Coordinates of C-alpha atoms in Angstrom, one line a residue:
M1 CA -19.3 10.9 -38.1
H2 CA -17.2 12.1 -40.9
D3 CA -18.9 9.8 -43.4
D4 CA -22.4 10.9 -42.4
L5 CA -21.3 14.3 -42.7
I6 CA -20.1 14.2 -46.2
A7 CA -23.1 12.1 -47.2
R8 CA -25.3 14.8 -46.0
A9 CA -23.0 17.3 -47.9
D10 CA -23.4 15.5 -51.0
A11 CA -27.0 15.0 -50.7
W12 CA -27.6 18.9 -50.3
L13 CA -25.3 19.4 -53.0
A14 CA -27.3 17.5 -55.5
E15 CA -30.3 19.6 -54.9
D16 CA -28.6 23.1 -54.8
P17 CA -30.1 25.2 -57.7
D18 CA -27.3 27.8 -57.3
P19 CA -23.9 27.5 -59.3
E20 CA -22.1 29.9 -56.8
T21 CA -22.9 27.7 -53.7
R22 CA -22.7 24.5 -55.7
D23 CA -19.1 25.4 -56.5
E24 CA -18.6 26.5 -52.7
L25 CA -19.7 23.4 -51.3
A26 CA -18.1 20.9 -53.8
K27 CA -14.8 22.5 -53.0
L28 CA -15.5 22.2 -49.4
I29 CA -16.3 18.5 -49.8
E30 CA -13.2 18.0 -52.1
A31 CA -10.8 19.6 -49.4
G32 CA -12.4 17.4 -46.6
D33 CA -12.8 20.4 -44.6
V34 CA -14.5 19.0 -41.7
G35 CA -14.5 22.0 -39.4
E36 CA -16.3 24.3 -42.2
L37 CA -18.8 21.5 -43.4
S38 CA -19.5 20.5 -39.5
A39 CA -20.7 24.5 -39.2
R40 CA -22.6 24.5 -42.0
F41 CA -24.3 21.3 -41.4
A42 CA -24.9 21.7 -37.5
G43 CA -28.7 22.0 -37.9
T44 CA -30.9 24.1 -40.0
L45 CA -31.2 28.0 -39.7
Q46 CA -34.2 28.3 -37.4
F47 CA -37.2 30.4 -38.7
G48 CA -38.4 32.4 -35.8
T49 CA -40.7 35.6 -35.5
A50 CA -37.8 37.3 -37.4
G51 CA -38.2 35.0 -40.3
L52 CA -34.7 33.9 -41.2
R53 CA -31.3 35.7 -41.0
G54 CA -27.9 34.6 -41.5
E55 CA -24.7 34.5 -43.2
L56 CA -24.6 34.0 -47.1
G57 CA -23.1 30.6 -48.1
A58 CA -23.9 27.0 -48.7
G59 CA -25.5 24.8 -46.5
P60 CA -28.4 24.6 -44.4
M61 CA -27.0 26.9 -41.5
R62 CA -26.4 29.4 -44.0
M63 CA -28.8 32.1 -46.1
N64 CA -28.7 30.5 -49.5
R65 CA -31.4 29.7 -52.4
S66 CA -32.1 26.2 -51.0
V67 CA -32.9 27.8 -47.6
V68 CA -35.1 30.5 -49.2
I69 CA -36.9 28.2 -51.6
R70 CA -37.6 25.7 -48.4
A71 CA -38.9 28.7 -46.3
A72 CA -41.3 30.1 -49.2
A73 CA -42.4 26.6 -49.9
G74 CA -43.4 26.2 -46.1
L75 CA -45.0 29.8 -45.9
A76 CA -47.1 28.7 -48.9
A77 CA -48.2 25.5 -47.5
Y78 CA -49.3 27.3 -44.4
L79 CA -51.0 30.0 -46.1
K80 CA -53.0 27.2 -48.0
K81 CA -54.0 25.4 -44.6
Q82 CA -55.0 28.8 -43.5
G83 CA -57.7 28.8 -46.4
Q84 CA -55.6 31.3 -48.2
A85 CA -55.2 29.3 -51.4
G86 CA -55.1 31.5 -54.4
G87 CA -54.3 34.6 -52.1
L88 CA -51.9 37.4 -53.2
V89 CA -48.3 37.3 -51.7
V90 CA -46.2 40.5 -52.4
I91 CA -42.5 40.3 -52.4
G92 CA -39.8 43.2 -52.1
Y93 CA -36.4 43.1 -51.4
D94 CA -33.3 45.4 -50.6
A95 CA -30.2 45.8 -52.5
R96 CA -27.7 42.9 -50.6
H97 CA -26.0 40.3 -52.1
K98 CA -28.5 37.3 -53.6
S99 CA -31.8 39.6 -52.5
A100 CA -33.1 39.7 -56.1
D101 CA -32.4 35.9 -56.5
F102 CA -34.2 35.2 -53.0
A103 CA -37.1 37.4 -54.4
R104 CA -37.3 35.6 -57.5
D105 CA -37.3 32.1 -56.2
T106 CA -40.2 33.1 -53.6
A107 CA -42.3 34.3 -56.3
A108 CA -41.6 30.9 -58.3
V109 CA -42.5 28.8 -55.4
M110 CA -45.6 30.6 -54.8
T111 CA -46.7 30.5 -58.2
G112 CA -46.1 27.0 -58.3
A113 CA -48.1 26.2 -55.0
G114 CA -51.4 28.0 -56.5
L115 CA -51.0 31.6 -54.8
R116 CA -50.7 34.8 -56.8
A117 CA -47.3 36.7 -56.3
A118 CA -46.3 40.2 -57.0
V119 CA -42.7 41.4 -57.0
L120 CA -41.7 45.1 -56.1
P121 CA -40.3 46.7 -59.2
R122 CA -36.7 47.2 -57.7
P123 CA -34.8 47.3 -54.3
L124 CA -37.0 49.6 -52.1
P125 CA -37.3 50.1 -48.3
T126 CA -39.0 47.8 -46.4
P127 CA -41.9 50.1 -45.4
V128 CA -42.9 50.3 -49.1
L129 CA -43.5 46.5 -48.9
A130 CA -45.3 46.5 -45.3
F131 CA -47.7 49.4 -46.9
A132 CA -48.2 47.3 -50.4
I133 CA -49.4 44.4 -48.3
R134 CA -52.6 46.4 -46.9
H135 CA -52.9 48.3 -50.0
L136 CA -53.3 45.4 -52.4
G137 CA -55.2 43.2 -50.1
A138 CA -52.5 40.5 -49.9
V139 CA -52.8 37.5 -47.6
A140 CA -48.8 37.9 -46.9
G141 CA -45.8 39.7 -47.9
V142 CA -42.1 38.8 -47.7
E143 CA -39.3 41.2 -47.7
V144 CA -35.7 40.0 -48.4
T145 CA -33.3 42.0 -46.1
A146 CA -31.0 41.8 -43.4
S147 CA -31.7 45.3 -42.4
H148 CA -28.5 46.6 -40.7
N149 CA -26.7 43.4 -40.7
P150 CA -22.9 43.2 -41.7
P151 CA -22.5 42.8 -45.4
R152 CA -22.1 38.8 -45.4
D153 CA -25.5 38.4 -44.1
N154 CA -28.9 38.1 -45.6
G155 CA -32.6 37.7 -44.3
Y156 CA -36.2 36.5 -44.9
K157 CA -38.8 38.6 -43.0
V158 CA -42.5 37.4 -43.4
Y159 CA -45.8 39.6 -43.0
L160 CA -49.4 38.3 -42.6
G161 CA -52.2 40.0 -44.4
D162 CA -52.8 42.6 -41.7
G163 CA -49.5 44.0 -42.8
S164 CA -47.5 43.3 -39.5
Q165 CA -44.7 40.5 -39.0
I166 CA -45.8 37.0 -37.8
V167 CA -45.9 36.5 -34.2
P168 CA -46.3 33.0 -32.2
P169 CA -48.1 30.6 -32.9
A170 CA -47.4 31.3 -36.7
D171 CA -43.7 31.2 -36.7
A172 CA -43.8 27.6 -35.2
E173 CA -46.6 26.5 -37.7
I174 CA -44.4 27.7 -40.6
A175 CA -41.4 26.2 -39.3
A176 CA -43.2 22.9 -39.1
E177 CA -44.1 23.2 -42.8
I178 CA -40.6 24.0 -43.6
E179 CA -39.5 21.0 -41.8
A180 CA -42.1 18.9 -43.6
I181 CA -40.4 19.3 -47.1
A182 CA -38.5 16.3 -48.0
S183 CA -36.7 17.2 -50.9
L184 CA -36.5 20.5 -53.2
H185 CA -37.3 18.4 -56.1
D186 CA -40.7 18.2 -54.4
V187 CA -41.2 22.1 -54.9
P188 CA -42.7 23.3 -58.3
R189 CA -40.8 26.3 -59.5
P190 CA -42.3 27.7 -62.7
E191 CA -40.1 29.9 -64.9
A192 CA -43.0 32.7 -65.0
G193 CA -46.5 33.5 -64.1
W194 CA -45.9 35.9 -61.4
E195 CA -46.4 39.6 -61.7
T196 CA -43.7 42.3 -61.6
L197 CA -45.6 45.5 -59.9
D198 CA -44.8 48.9 -61.6
D199 CA -44.4 52.2 -59.8
A200 CA -48.2 52.4 -59.0
V201 CA -47.5 50.9 -55.6
L202 CA -44.7 53.3 -54.6
D203 CA -46.7 56.2 -55.9
A204 CA -49.3 55.2 -53.6
Y205 CA -47.0 54.8 -50.8
L206 CA -45.7 58.4 -51.5
A207 CA -49.4 59.7 -51.8
R208 CA -49.9 58.2 -48.1
T209 CA -46.7 59.9 -46.8
D210 CA -48.3 63.3 -47.2
A211 CA -50.8 62.5 -44.6
V212 CA -48.2 62.2 -41.8
L213 CA -47.7 66.0 -42.1
A214 CA -50.1 68.8 -40.8
A215 CA -51.5 70.7 -43.5
G216 CA -49.9 74.2 -43.6
S217 CA -47.0 73.5 -41.2
P218 CA -43.4 75.2 -41.7
R219 CA -41.0 73.2 -43.8
T220 CA -38.1 75.1 -43.5
A221 CA -35.6 72.7 -41.9
R222 CA -32.5 72.0 -43.6
T223 CA -31.1 68.5 -43.6
V224 CA -28.2 66.2 -44.3
Y225 CA -28.9 62.8 -45.3
T226 CA -27.4 59.3 -45.6
A227 CA -28.8 56.1 -46.7
M228 CA -25.9 54.2 -45.3
H229 CA -25.6 52.4 -48.5
G230 CA -29.0 51.0 -48.8
V231 CA -32.4 51.7 -50.6
G232 CA -33.9 54.8 -48.8
R233 CA -32.3 57.6 -50.9
D234 CA -34.6 58.1 -53.9
V235 CA -37.8 57.4 -51.9
L236 CA -36.8 59.8 -49.1
L237 CA -36.0 62.4 -51.7
A238 CA -39.2 62.0 -53.5
A239 CA -41.2 62.1 -50.2
F240 CA -39.2 65.3 -49.0
A241 CA -39.9 66.9 -52.2
R242 CA -43.6 66.3 -52.3
A243 CA -43.6 67.6 -48.8
G244 CA -41.9 70.7 -50.1
F245 CA -38.9 70.6 -47.6
P246 CA -35.4 71.9 -48.6
E247 CA -33.8 69.0 -50.7
P248 CA -31.7 66.8 -48.4
V249 CA -27.8 67.2 -48.9
L250 CA -26.5 63.9 -49.4
V251 CA -23.5 61.9 -48.0
A252 CA -22.2 61.0 -51.6
E253 CA -20.0 58.1 -50.2
Q254 CA -23.2 56.5 -48.8
A255 CA -26.0 57.6 -51.4
D256 CA -25.9 54.7 -53.8
P257 CA -26.9 51.2 -52.8
D258 CA -23.8 48.9 -52.2
P259 CA -24.1 45.6 -50.8
D260 CA -20.4 45.5 -49.5
F261 CA -21.0 48.6 -47.2
P262 CA -17.7 49.8 -48.2
T263 CA -17.3 53.0 -45.6
V264 CA -18.8 51.3 -42.4
A265 CA -17.8 48.6 -40.4
F266 CA -21.7 47.9 -39.6
P267 CA -24.3 49.7 -41.8
N268 CA -26.4 50.6 -38.5
P269 CA -26.6 54.1 -37.7
E270 CA -26.1 53.2 -34.2
E271 CA -22.8 51.6 -34.3
P272 CA -19.6 53.7 -33.7
G273 CA -18.3 55.3 -36.9
A274 CA -21.3 54.9 -39.0
M275 CA -22.2 58.5 -38.8
D276 CA -18.7 60.0 -39.3
L277 CA -19.2 60.9 -43.1
A278 CA -22.6 62.5 -42.5
F279 CA -21.1 64.2 -39.3
A280 CA -18.2 65.7 -41.5
L281 CA -20.7 66.9 -44.0
A282 CA -22.9 68.6 -41.4
R283 CA -19.8 70.4 -40.0
A284 CA -19.2 71.7 -43.5
S285 CA -22.9 72.6 -44.5
D286 CA -24.4 73.4 -41.3
P287 CA -27.9 72.1 -41.3
D288 CA -30.6 71.8 -38.8
L289 CA -30.2 68.3 -38.5
V290 CA -28.9 65.1 -39.6
I291 CA -31.4 62.1 -40.9
A292 CA -30.0 58.6 -41.4
N293 CA -31.7 55.6 -42.7
D294 CA -30.6 51.9 -42.1
P295 CA -29.8 49.9 -45.2
D296 CA -33.6 48.7 -45.6
A297 CA -34.9 52.3 -44.3
D298 CA -37.2 51.1 -41.9
R299 CA -35.1 53.0 -39.1
C300 CA -34.3 56.5 -38.9
A301 CA -31.5 58.0 -37.0
V302 CA -31.4 61.7 -36.1
A303 CA -28.5 64.0 -35.0
V304 CA -28.8 67.6 -33.9
K305 CA -25.9 70.2 -33.2
S306 CA -24.8 70.4 -29.6
G307 CA -22.7 73.0 -28.5
A308 CA -19.6 73.0 -31.1
D309 CA -20.3 69.6 -32.6
W310 CA -23.0 67.2 -33.8
R311 CA -24.5 64.2 -31.6
M312 CA -26.8 61.4 -32.3
L313 CA -30.3 61.4 -30.6
R314 CA -31.1 58.2 -28.7
G315 CA -33.9 56.6 -30.2
D316 CA -35.7 57.0 -26.9
E317 CA -35.2 60.8 -27.4
V318 CA -36.7 60.9 -31.0
G319 CA -39.5 58.6 -29.6
A320 CA -40.4 61.2 -27.1
L321 CA -39.9 63.9 -29.6
L322 CA -42.3 62.6 -32.1
A323 CA -44.9 61.9 -29.5
A324 CA -44.9 65.3 -28.0
H325 CA -45.4 66.6 -31.5
L326 CA -48.3 64.2 -32.5
V327 CA -49.9 65.3 -29.0
A328 CA -49.3 69.0 -29.9
R329 CA -51.1 68.3 -33.2
G330 CA -54.2 66.8 -31.3
A331 CA -53.5 63.0 -32.2
T332 CA -55.9 60.6 -30.5
G333 CA -55.6 56.8 -30.4
T334 CA -53.2 54.6 -28.4
F335 CA -49.6 55.1 -28.0
A336 CA -47.3 52.0 -27.7
E337 CA -43.7 50.9 -27.3
S338 CA -41.6 48.0 -26.3
I339 CA -40.7 47.3 -22.7
V340 CA -37.0 48.2 -23.6
S341 CA -38.0 51.6 -24.5
S342 CA -37.9 54.7 -22.2
S343 CA -41.0 55.1 -19.8
L344 CA -41.3 58.6 -20.7
L345 CA -43.6 57.9 -23.6
G346 CA -46.1 56.9 -20.9
R347 CA -45.8 60.0 -19.0
I348 CA -46.4 61.9 -22.3
A349 CA -49.6 59.9 -22.8
E350 CA -50.7 60.0 -19.5
K351 CA -50.7 64.0 -19.1
A352 CA -52.3 64.1 -22.8
G353 CA -55.1 61.7 -21.5
L354 CA -54.2 59.0 -24.0
P355 CA -54.2 55.3 -23.7
F356 CA -50.5 53.8 -23.7
E357 CA -49.5 50.2 -24.0
E358 CA -46.2 48.2 -23.5
T359 CA -45.4 45.4 -25.6
L360 CA -42.8 42.8 -26.1
T361 CA -39.6 43.9 -28.1
G362 CA -40.3 43.9 -31.6
F363 CA -42.7 46.0 -34.1
K364 CA -44.2 42.7 -34.9
W365 CA -45.9 43.3 -31.2
I366 CA -46.2 47.0 -31.2
A367 CA -47.9 46.6 -34.6
R368 CA -50.8 44.5 -32.9
V369 CA -51.8 47.1 -30.4
D370 CA -55.5 47.8 -30.7
G371 CA -56.1 51.5 -32.0
L372 CA -52.7 52.2 -32.4
R373 CA -51.8 55.7 -33.6
Y374 CA -48.1 55.9 -32.6
G375 CA -45.5 53.3 -31.8
Y376 CA -41.7 53.4 -31.2
E377 CA -38.9 51.2 -30.1
E378 CA -35.6 52.5 -28.9
A379 CA -33.7 50.9 -31.6
L380 CA -34.5 53.6 -34.0
G381 CA -38.0 52.2 -35.0
Y382 CA -41.0 54.7 -35.2
C383 CA -44.6 54.0 -36.6
V384 CA -46.2 57.4 -37.4
D385 CA -48.8 56.1 -39.7
P386 CA -50.1 52.9 -38.5
E387 CA -52.9 52.8 -41.2
G388 CA -50.6 53.0 -43.8
V389 CA -47.7 51.0 -42.6
R390 CA -47.8 48.6 -39.6
D391 CA -44.4 48.5 -39.2
K392 CA -41.5 51.0 -38.3
D393 CA -40.9 53.2 -41.3
G394 CA -38.0 55.5 -41.4
I395 CA -39.0 57.4 -44.3
T396 CA -42.3 58.9 -42.7
A397 CA -40.4 59.2 -39.3
A398 CA -37.9 61.5 -41.1
L399 CA -40.8 63.7 -42.4
L400 CA -42.3 63.9 -39.1
I401 CA -39.2 64.9 -37.1
T402 CA -38.2 67.5 -39.8
E403 CA -41.6 69.0 -39.6
L404 CA -41.1 69.5 -35.8
A405 CA -37.8 70.7 -36.5
S406 CA -39.1 73.2 -38.9
G407 CA -41.8 74.4 -36.7
L408 CA -39.4 74.7 -33.6
K409 CA -37.1 76.4 -36.1
E410 CA -39.9 79.1 -36.6
E411 CA -39.8 80.0 -32.7
G412 CA -36.0 80.1 -32.6
R413 CA -36.0 76.8 -30.9
T414 CA -34.5 73.4 -31.6
L415 CA -35.0 69.8 -30.8
L416 CA -32.8 69.7 -27.8
D417 CA -35.0 72.7 -26.4
L418 CA -38.2 70.5 -26.4
L419 CA -36.2 67.7 -24.8
D420 CA -35.3 69.9 -22.1
D421 CA -39.0 71.0 -21.7
L422 CA -40.0 67.4 -21.4
A423 CA -37.6 66.8 -18.5
V424 CA -38.6 70.0 -16.7
T425 CA -42.4 68.6 -17.1
H426 CA -41.8 64.8 -16.6
G427 CA -38.2 64.4 -15.1
L428 CA -35.0 63.5 -16.7
H429 CA -35.5 60.1 -18.1
A430 CA -32.0 59.2 -19.5
T431 CA -31.4 55.9 -21.0
D432 CA -28.2 54.0 -22.1
Q433 CA -27.5 50.3 -23.1
L434 CA -24.9 47.5 -22.3
S435 CA -24.6 45.5 -25.3
V436 CA -22.1 43.0 -25.8
R437 CA -21.3 41.2 -29.1
V438 CA -20.3 37.7 -28.9
Q439 CA -18.4 35.1 -31.1
D440 CA -19.6 32.2 -28.6
L441 CA -23.4 32.1 -28.1
S442 CA -22.5 30.2 -24.6
V443 CA -21.4 33.6 -23.4
I444 CA -24.9 34.8 -23.6
S445 CA -26.6 31.9 -21.7
D446 CA -24.2 31.8 -19.0
A447 CA -24.6 35.5 -18.3
M448 CA -28.4 34.9 -18.3
R449 CA -28.1 31.9 -15.9
R450 CA -25.8 33.7 -13.6
L451 CA -28.3 36.5 -13.3
R452 CA -31.0 34.0 -12.6
E453 CA -29.1 32.0 -10.1
Q454 CA -27.4 34.8 -8.1
P455 CA -29.6 38.1 -8.9
P456 CA -28.5 41.1 -7.7
T457 CA -30.1 43.5 -4.8
E458 CA -29.0 46.7 -6.0
L459 CA -27.3 48.5 -8.6
A460 CA -25.4 51.7 -8.3
G461 CA -26.5 51.6 -4.7
L462 CA -30.2 51.6 -5.7
A463 CA -32.1 49.0 -4.2
I464 CA -33.8 46.8 -6.6
T465 CA -37.5 46.8 -5.4
R466 CA -38.7 44.1 -8.2
A467 CA -37.0 41.4 -10.1
E468 CA -39.2 39.7 -12.7
D469 CA -38.1 36.8 -15.1
L470 CA -40.1 37.4 -18.1
T471 CA -39.7 33.8 -19.0
R472 CA -42.8 33.1 -17.0
G473 CA -44.8 36.0 -18.6
T474 CA -46.8 38.8 -16.7
D475 CA -50.3 40.0 -16.6
E476 CA -49.6 41.9 -19.6
L477 CA -47.1 40.4 -21.4
P478 CA -46.6 36.7 -23.0
P479 CA -43.2 34.7 -21.9
T480 CA -40.3 36.3 -23.4
D481 CA -36.5 35.4 -22.6
G482 CA -35.8 38.4 -20.4
L483 CA -35.1 39.6 -16.8
R484 CA -36.2 43.1 -15.5
Y485 CA -35.4 44.9 -12.6
T486 CA -37.2 47.8 -11.1
L487 CA -35.2 50.0 -8.7
D488 CA -35.9 53.5 -7.2
G489 CA -35.6 55.5 -9.5
A490 CA -34.2 53.5 -12.1
R491 CA -35.2 50.2 -14.5
V492 CA -32.9 47.6 -16.4
I493 CA -33.8 45.1 -18.8
V494 CA -31.7 42.3 -19.9
R495 CA -32.1 40.3 -23.1
P496 CA -30.5 38.3 -25.9
S497 CA -31.1 40.0 -29.1
G498 CA -33.2 38.2 -31.5
T499 CA -31.3 39.3 -34.7
E500 CA -27.8 39.4 -33.8
P501 CA -25.2 37.5 -31.5
K502 CA -25.5 40.1 -28.6
L503 CA -26.6 40.5 -25.1
K504 CA -28.6 43.6 -24.7
C505 CA -29.1 45.3 -21.4
Y506 CA -31.5 48.3 -21.6
L507 CA -31.1 50.9 -18.7
E508 CA -32.9 53.9 -17.7
V509 CA -32.9 56.4 -14.8
V510 CA -35.3 59.0 -14.1
V511 CA -33.9 62.2 -12.1
P512 CA -36.3 64.7 -11.0
V513 CA -35.6 68.4 -12.2
A514 CA -36.1 71.6 -10.6
G515 CA -36.9 74.2 -13.4
H516 CA -34.7 74.8 -16.3
A517 CA -32.0 75.7 -14.1
G518 CA -31.7 72.3 -12.6
L519 CA -31.0 70.8 -15.7
P520 CA -27.4 70.6 -15.9
A521 CA -27.2 69.0 -12.3
A522 CA -29.6 66.3 -13.2
H523 CA -27.9 65.5 -16.3
T524 CA -24.6 64.9 -14.2
R525 CA -26.5 62.8 -11.9
A526 CA -28.1 60.8 -14.6
A527 CA -24.8 60.1 -16.6
E528 CA -22.9 59.2 -12.9
L529 CA -25.9 56.7 -12.1
L530 CA -26.1 55.1 -15.8
A531 CA -22.3 54.5 -15.7
A532 CA -22.6 53.0 -12.1
I533 CA -25.7 50.9 -13.1
K534 CA -23.5 49.6 -16.0
R535 CA -20.4 48.8 -14.2
D536 CA -22.5 46.7 -11.4
L537 CA -24.5 45.0 -14.0
S538 CA -21.4 43.7 -16.0
A539 CA -20.1 42.6 -12.7
A540 CA -23.1 40.8 -11.6
A541 CA -23.5 39.2 -15.3
G542 CA -19.8 38.2 -15.7
I543 CA -19.5 40.1 -18.9

């Protein structure tokens, strides 16, 4: 076993084109570090519907140039089999460690395979890449990003020519092509021959952002903005300037791209502490709202003043606010969300007489809804301009929520007032999440198995009226690893995260509200129910 491991490590080392990871691996081999080598050679990073994502380092279980070159070669082979030989592949990247290298390697592999490659001019938001695919008529796109993962991670996200992320069976077909690559020496990688795009694509994206806003709408709301050490700042500032909003006040410590994300434990606005600097600046400058992007700026977080201090709105709250705003502006077309998002969107669409669809988790599914006008996911992802960007876009979402806040400001109202109106009209839809990050992935599979073998019959004293194992699929949904419980006045979904070592449980309760006077009592009741569901679900899952 030990000899075999060393032999595989030596073979990998002989092909590795990156001096840094070669040096790292050579030291592990020399030291005979069986534990570390075993972890890195336990298999290969699996290419799935999120593409690739993992920790940077040497070996097939880490993100590195060797893994990326194989992924690019597999994608190129897949595209050629689809009759796309000679087609254009657009490549974008963020400001993480190795992102520029991975983008360059991808361009070289595509060029060597006879496809045309074009790389965005510098680290830019993921939505700019998603836009560029459609704008340039590409057959595919690649974004090198690990979004809001920890600093030591990177990732590789693949889009097809419709501008949305891959879904089955394309992921498995690409994975099979990657698997078929015997040696990196078989993959041609010329030194040149691809195009580096200029700012024309970015200018076209920015011109498109204007279409998100209503002509002549109020543009008075003042914002504090954090880019979370990512690539959103320059594009967001340009979009806000074009729109005529007051210039956002920047959280200076987090404004510049920095792959080490020094001020946050996790560069995700949803994580505890990530918004502390933004809130401190808001207390000092008293804006109308706080806006944050995640590092690749495809997500948008919004915080508002609530009483004396600031609080983050949940993704479901922002999702409902944007929907209500679009309805008020006369939007037509289908409203869509993933199954883990709040059922309030369905109520808003129904009252407006608009079609509504639920999809599996992930924008790769939401983006494929026929006639899509607006889609959102509770994890701070919003698609407000599907014709331009068929993916979540934290820049256009920020514009739209700031327009809404501006209009309310003119009436002497706030986003919280509108949320209250929605609760009175449709019932208070309160959501929460029980999210468990694990070191050992077996904790997740054990919890899922336990819930399947001994399903709860009630949570928080509410009877479970329907329990569905989503691995079997439903009339509306393809199969996925998840469990859905429908309760009297509540809903729970349990699923493993697709991109992080987490078990995620999504909770929603719906409490009827008797007019605005009944709101405080409804909020209290909702908080009690959510806490009790969390407690009972933890016990049932053994987590």
